[in-house]
PDB file of C-alpha atoms in Angstrom:
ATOM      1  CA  UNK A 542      43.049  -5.454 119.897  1.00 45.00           C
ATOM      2  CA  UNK A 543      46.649  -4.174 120.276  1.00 50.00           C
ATOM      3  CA  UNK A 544      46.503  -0.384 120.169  1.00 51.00           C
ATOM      4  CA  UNK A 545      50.246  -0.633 118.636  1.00 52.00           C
ATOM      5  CA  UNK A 546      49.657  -2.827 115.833  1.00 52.00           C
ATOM      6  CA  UNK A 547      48.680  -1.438 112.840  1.00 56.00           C
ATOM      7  CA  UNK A 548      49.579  -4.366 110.178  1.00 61.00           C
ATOM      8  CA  UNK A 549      45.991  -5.546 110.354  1.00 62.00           C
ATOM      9  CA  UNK A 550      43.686  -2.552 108.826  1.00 67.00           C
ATOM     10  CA  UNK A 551      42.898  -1.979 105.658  1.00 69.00           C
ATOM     11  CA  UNK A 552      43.675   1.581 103.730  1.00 68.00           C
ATOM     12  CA  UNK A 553      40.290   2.215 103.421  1.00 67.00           C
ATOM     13  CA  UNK A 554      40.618   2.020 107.930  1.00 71.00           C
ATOM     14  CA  UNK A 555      43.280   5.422 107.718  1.00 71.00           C
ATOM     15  CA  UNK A 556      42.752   8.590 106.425  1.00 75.00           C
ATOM     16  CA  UNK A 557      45.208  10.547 104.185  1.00 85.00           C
ATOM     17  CA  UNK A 558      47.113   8.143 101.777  1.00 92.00           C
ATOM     18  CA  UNK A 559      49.477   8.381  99.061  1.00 94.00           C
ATOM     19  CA  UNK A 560      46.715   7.915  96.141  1.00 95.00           C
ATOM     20  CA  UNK A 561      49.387   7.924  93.568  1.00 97.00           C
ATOM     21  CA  UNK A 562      52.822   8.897  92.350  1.00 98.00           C
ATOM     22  CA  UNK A 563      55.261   9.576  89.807  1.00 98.00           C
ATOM     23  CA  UNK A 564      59.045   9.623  89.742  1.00 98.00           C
ATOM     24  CA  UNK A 565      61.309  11.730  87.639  1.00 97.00           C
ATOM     25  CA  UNK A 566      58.609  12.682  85.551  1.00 97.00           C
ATOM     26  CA  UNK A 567      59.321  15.227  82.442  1.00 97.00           C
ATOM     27  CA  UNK A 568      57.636  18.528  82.534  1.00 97.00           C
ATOM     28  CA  UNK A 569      59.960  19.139  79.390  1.00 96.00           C
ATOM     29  CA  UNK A 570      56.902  18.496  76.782  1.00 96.00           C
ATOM     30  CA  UNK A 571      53.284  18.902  76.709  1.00 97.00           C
ATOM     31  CA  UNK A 572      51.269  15.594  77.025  1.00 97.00           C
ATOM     32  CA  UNK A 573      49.575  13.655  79.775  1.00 98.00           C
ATOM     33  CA  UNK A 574      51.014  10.413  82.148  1.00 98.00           C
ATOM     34  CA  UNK A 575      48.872   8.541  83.733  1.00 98.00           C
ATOM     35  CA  UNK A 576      48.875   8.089  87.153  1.00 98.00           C
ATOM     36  CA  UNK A 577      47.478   4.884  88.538  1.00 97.00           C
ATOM     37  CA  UNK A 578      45.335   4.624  91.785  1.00 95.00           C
ATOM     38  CA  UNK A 579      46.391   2.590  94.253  1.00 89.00           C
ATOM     39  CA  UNK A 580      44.081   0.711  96.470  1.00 83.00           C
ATOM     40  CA  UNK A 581      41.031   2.237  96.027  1.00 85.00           C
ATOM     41  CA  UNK A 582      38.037   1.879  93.892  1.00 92.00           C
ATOM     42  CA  UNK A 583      36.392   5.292  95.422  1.00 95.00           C
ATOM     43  CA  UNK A 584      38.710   7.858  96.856  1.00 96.00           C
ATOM     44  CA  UNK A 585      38.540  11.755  97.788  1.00 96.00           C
ATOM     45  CA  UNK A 586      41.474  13.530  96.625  1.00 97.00           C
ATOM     46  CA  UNK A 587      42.681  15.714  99.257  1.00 97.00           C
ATOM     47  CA  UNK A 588      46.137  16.874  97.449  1.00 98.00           C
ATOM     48  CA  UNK A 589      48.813  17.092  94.869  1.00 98.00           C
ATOM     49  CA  UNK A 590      52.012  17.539  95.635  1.00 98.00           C
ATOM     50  CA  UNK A 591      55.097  18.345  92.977  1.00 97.00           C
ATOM     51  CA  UNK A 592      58.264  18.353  94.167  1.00 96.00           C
ATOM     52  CA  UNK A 593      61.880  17.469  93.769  1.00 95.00           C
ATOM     53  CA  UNK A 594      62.535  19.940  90.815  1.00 96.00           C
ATOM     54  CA  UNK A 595      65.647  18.961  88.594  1.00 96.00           C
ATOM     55  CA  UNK A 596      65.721  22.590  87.802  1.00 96.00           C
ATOM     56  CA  UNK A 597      63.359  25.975  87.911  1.00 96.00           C
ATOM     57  CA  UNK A 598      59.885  25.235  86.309  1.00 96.00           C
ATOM     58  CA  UNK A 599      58.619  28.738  86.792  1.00 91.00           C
ATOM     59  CA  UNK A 600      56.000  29.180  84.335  1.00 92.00           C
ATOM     60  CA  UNK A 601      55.054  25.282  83.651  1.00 96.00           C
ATOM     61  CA  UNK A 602      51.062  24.884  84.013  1.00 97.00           C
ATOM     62  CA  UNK A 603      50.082  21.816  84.818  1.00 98.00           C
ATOM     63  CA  UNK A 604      47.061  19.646  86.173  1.00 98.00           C
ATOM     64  CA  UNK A 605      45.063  16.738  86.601  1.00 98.00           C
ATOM     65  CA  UNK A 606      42.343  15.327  85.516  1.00 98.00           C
ATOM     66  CA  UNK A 607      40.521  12.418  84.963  1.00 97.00           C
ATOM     67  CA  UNK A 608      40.894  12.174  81.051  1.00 97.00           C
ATOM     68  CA  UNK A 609      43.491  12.735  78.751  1.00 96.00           C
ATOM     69  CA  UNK A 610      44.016  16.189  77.236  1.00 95.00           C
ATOM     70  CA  UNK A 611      43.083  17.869  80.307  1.00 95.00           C
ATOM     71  CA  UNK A 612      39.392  16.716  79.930  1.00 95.00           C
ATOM     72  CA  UNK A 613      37.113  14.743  81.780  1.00 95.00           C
ATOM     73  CA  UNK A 614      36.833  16.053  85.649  1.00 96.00           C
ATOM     74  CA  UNK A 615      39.702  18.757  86.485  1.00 96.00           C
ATOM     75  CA  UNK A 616      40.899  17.350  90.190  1.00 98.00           C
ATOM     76  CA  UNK A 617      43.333  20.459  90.005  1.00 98.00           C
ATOM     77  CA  UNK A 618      42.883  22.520  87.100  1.00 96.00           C
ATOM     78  CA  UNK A 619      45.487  23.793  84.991  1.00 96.00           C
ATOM     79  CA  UNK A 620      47.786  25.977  86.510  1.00 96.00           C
ATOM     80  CA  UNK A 621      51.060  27.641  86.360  1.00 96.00           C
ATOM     81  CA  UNK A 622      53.955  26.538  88.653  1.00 95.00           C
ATOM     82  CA  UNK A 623      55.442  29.198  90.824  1.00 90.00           C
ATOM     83  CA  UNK A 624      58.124  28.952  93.155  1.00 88.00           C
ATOM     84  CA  UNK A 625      59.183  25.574  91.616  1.00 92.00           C
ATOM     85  CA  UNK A 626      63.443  26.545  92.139  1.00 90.00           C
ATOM     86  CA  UNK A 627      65.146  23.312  93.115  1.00 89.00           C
ATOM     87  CA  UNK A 628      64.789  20.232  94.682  1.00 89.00           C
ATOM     88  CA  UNK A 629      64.147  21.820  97.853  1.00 93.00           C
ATOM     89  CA  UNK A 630      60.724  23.178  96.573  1.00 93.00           C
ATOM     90  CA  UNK A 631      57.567  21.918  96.304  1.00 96.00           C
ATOM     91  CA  UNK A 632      54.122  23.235  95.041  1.00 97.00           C
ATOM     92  CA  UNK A 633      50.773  22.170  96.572  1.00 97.00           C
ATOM     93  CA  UNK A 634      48.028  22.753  93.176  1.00 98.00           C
ATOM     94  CA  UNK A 635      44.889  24.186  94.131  1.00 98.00           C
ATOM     95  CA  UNK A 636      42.230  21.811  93.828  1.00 98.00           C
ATOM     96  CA  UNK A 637      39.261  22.415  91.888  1.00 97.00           C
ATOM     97  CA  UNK A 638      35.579  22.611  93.397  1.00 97.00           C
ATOM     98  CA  UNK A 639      34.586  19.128  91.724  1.00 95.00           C
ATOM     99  CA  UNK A 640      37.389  17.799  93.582  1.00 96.00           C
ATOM    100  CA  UNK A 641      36.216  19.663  97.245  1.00 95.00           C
ATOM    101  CA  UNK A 642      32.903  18.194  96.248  1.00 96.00           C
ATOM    102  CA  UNK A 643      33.078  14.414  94.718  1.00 96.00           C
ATOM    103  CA  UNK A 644      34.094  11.181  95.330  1.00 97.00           C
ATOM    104  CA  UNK A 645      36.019   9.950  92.472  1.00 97.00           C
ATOM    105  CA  UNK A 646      36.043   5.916  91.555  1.00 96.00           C
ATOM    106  CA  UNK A 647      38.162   6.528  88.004  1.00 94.00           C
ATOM    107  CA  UNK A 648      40.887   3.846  88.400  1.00 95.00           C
ATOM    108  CA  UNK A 649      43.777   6.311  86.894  1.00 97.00           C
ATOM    109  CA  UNK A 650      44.054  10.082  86.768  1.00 98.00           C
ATOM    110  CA  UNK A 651      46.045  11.624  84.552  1.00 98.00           C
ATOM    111  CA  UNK A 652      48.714  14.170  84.879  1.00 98.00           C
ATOM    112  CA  UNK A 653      48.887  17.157  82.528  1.00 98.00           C
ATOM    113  CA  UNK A 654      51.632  19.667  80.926  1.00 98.00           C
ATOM    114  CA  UNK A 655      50.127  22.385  79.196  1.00 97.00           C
ATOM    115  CA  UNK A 656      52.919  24.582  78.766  1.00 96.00           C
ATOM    116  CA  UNK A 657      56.518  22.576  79.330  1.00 96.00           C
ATOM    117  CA  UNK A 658      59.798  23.645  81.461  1.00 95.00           C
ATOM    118  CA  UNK A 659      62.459  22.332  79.076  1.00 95.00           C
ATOM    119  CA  UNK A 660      64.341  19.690  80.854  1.00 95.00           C
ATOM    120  CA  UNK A 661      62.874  19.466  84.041  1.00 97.00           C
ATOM    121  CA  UNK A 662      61.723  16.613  85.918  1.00 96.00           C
ATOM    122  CA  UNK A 663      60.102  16.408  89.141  1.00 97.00           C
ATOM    123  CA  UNK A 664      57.595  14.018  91.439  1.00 97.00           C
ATOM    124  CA  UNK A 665      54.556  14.228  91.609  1.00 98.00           C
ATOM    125  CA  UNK A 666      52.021  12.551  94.411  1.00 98.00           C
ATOM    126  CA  UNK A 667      48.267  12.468  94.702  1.00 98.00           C
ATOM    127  CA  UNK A 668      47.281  12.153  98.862  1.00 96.00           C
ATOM    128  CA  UNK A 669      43.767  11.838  99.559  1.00 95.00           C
ATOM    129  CA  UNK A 670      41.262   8.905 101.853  1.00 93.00           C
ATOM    130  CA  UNK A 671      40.094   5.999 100.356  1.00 92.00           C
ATOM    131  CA  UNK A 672      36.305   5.574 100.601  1.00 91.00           C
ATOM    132  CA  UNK A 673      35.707   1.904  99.455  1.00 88.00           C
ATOM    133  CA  UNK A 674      38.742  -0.758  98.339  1.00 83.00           C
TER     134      UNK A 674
END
């Protein structure tokens, strides 16, 4: 086996992946997106990343979960955003205990506002290890 060559594992063979991710999404109303899970039939979420502010979102709560209307399992539970500035910042959200604690097979998760930043967009990314393709 070449030591160099990477091109012939498998996702579930690496640890830490981009799960999911959204571009330009609006924080500027309440609602859910859904975030699709790539690769990956059971998967441990290890983080969620928002970053690349369009503007300050200080005071948007947000979270995911694996239903709509912030129900199902909370993978981060709602929370407010703090130190979200400018495109320079970024906010790790806390995970919740079912997410230190489970490995999820749910084939989307879905991304939450609960209280909107008017006009803001931002990315959003969901890292984690993939348990089983």
């Amino acid at each position: 086996m070449d030591a160099n060559a990477v091109g012939r594992e498998y996702p579930d063979g690496f640890g830490y992946k981009r799960l999911g991710f959204l571009q330009g999404q609006s924080i500027g109303s309440t609602g859910d997106t859904i975030i699709s899970v790539q690769d990956g039939t059971k998967y441990i979420v290890r983080q969620v990343t928002i970053s690349n502010f369009s503007a300050s979102a200080t005071g948007a709560d947000v979270g995911v979960h694996t239903s709509t209307g912030a129900g199902g399992v909370d993978v981060a539970d709602t929370q407010t955003l703090t130190g979200a500035t400018s495109t320079a910042s970024y906010v790790n959200l806390t995970l919740s205990a079912a997410a230190n604690a489970n490995v999820f097979t749910a084939p989307a998760l879905y991304f939450n506002v609960n209280a909107a930043a008017s006009g803001v967009t931002c990315d959003v990314a969901i890292y984690g290890d993939i348990v089983r393709l």
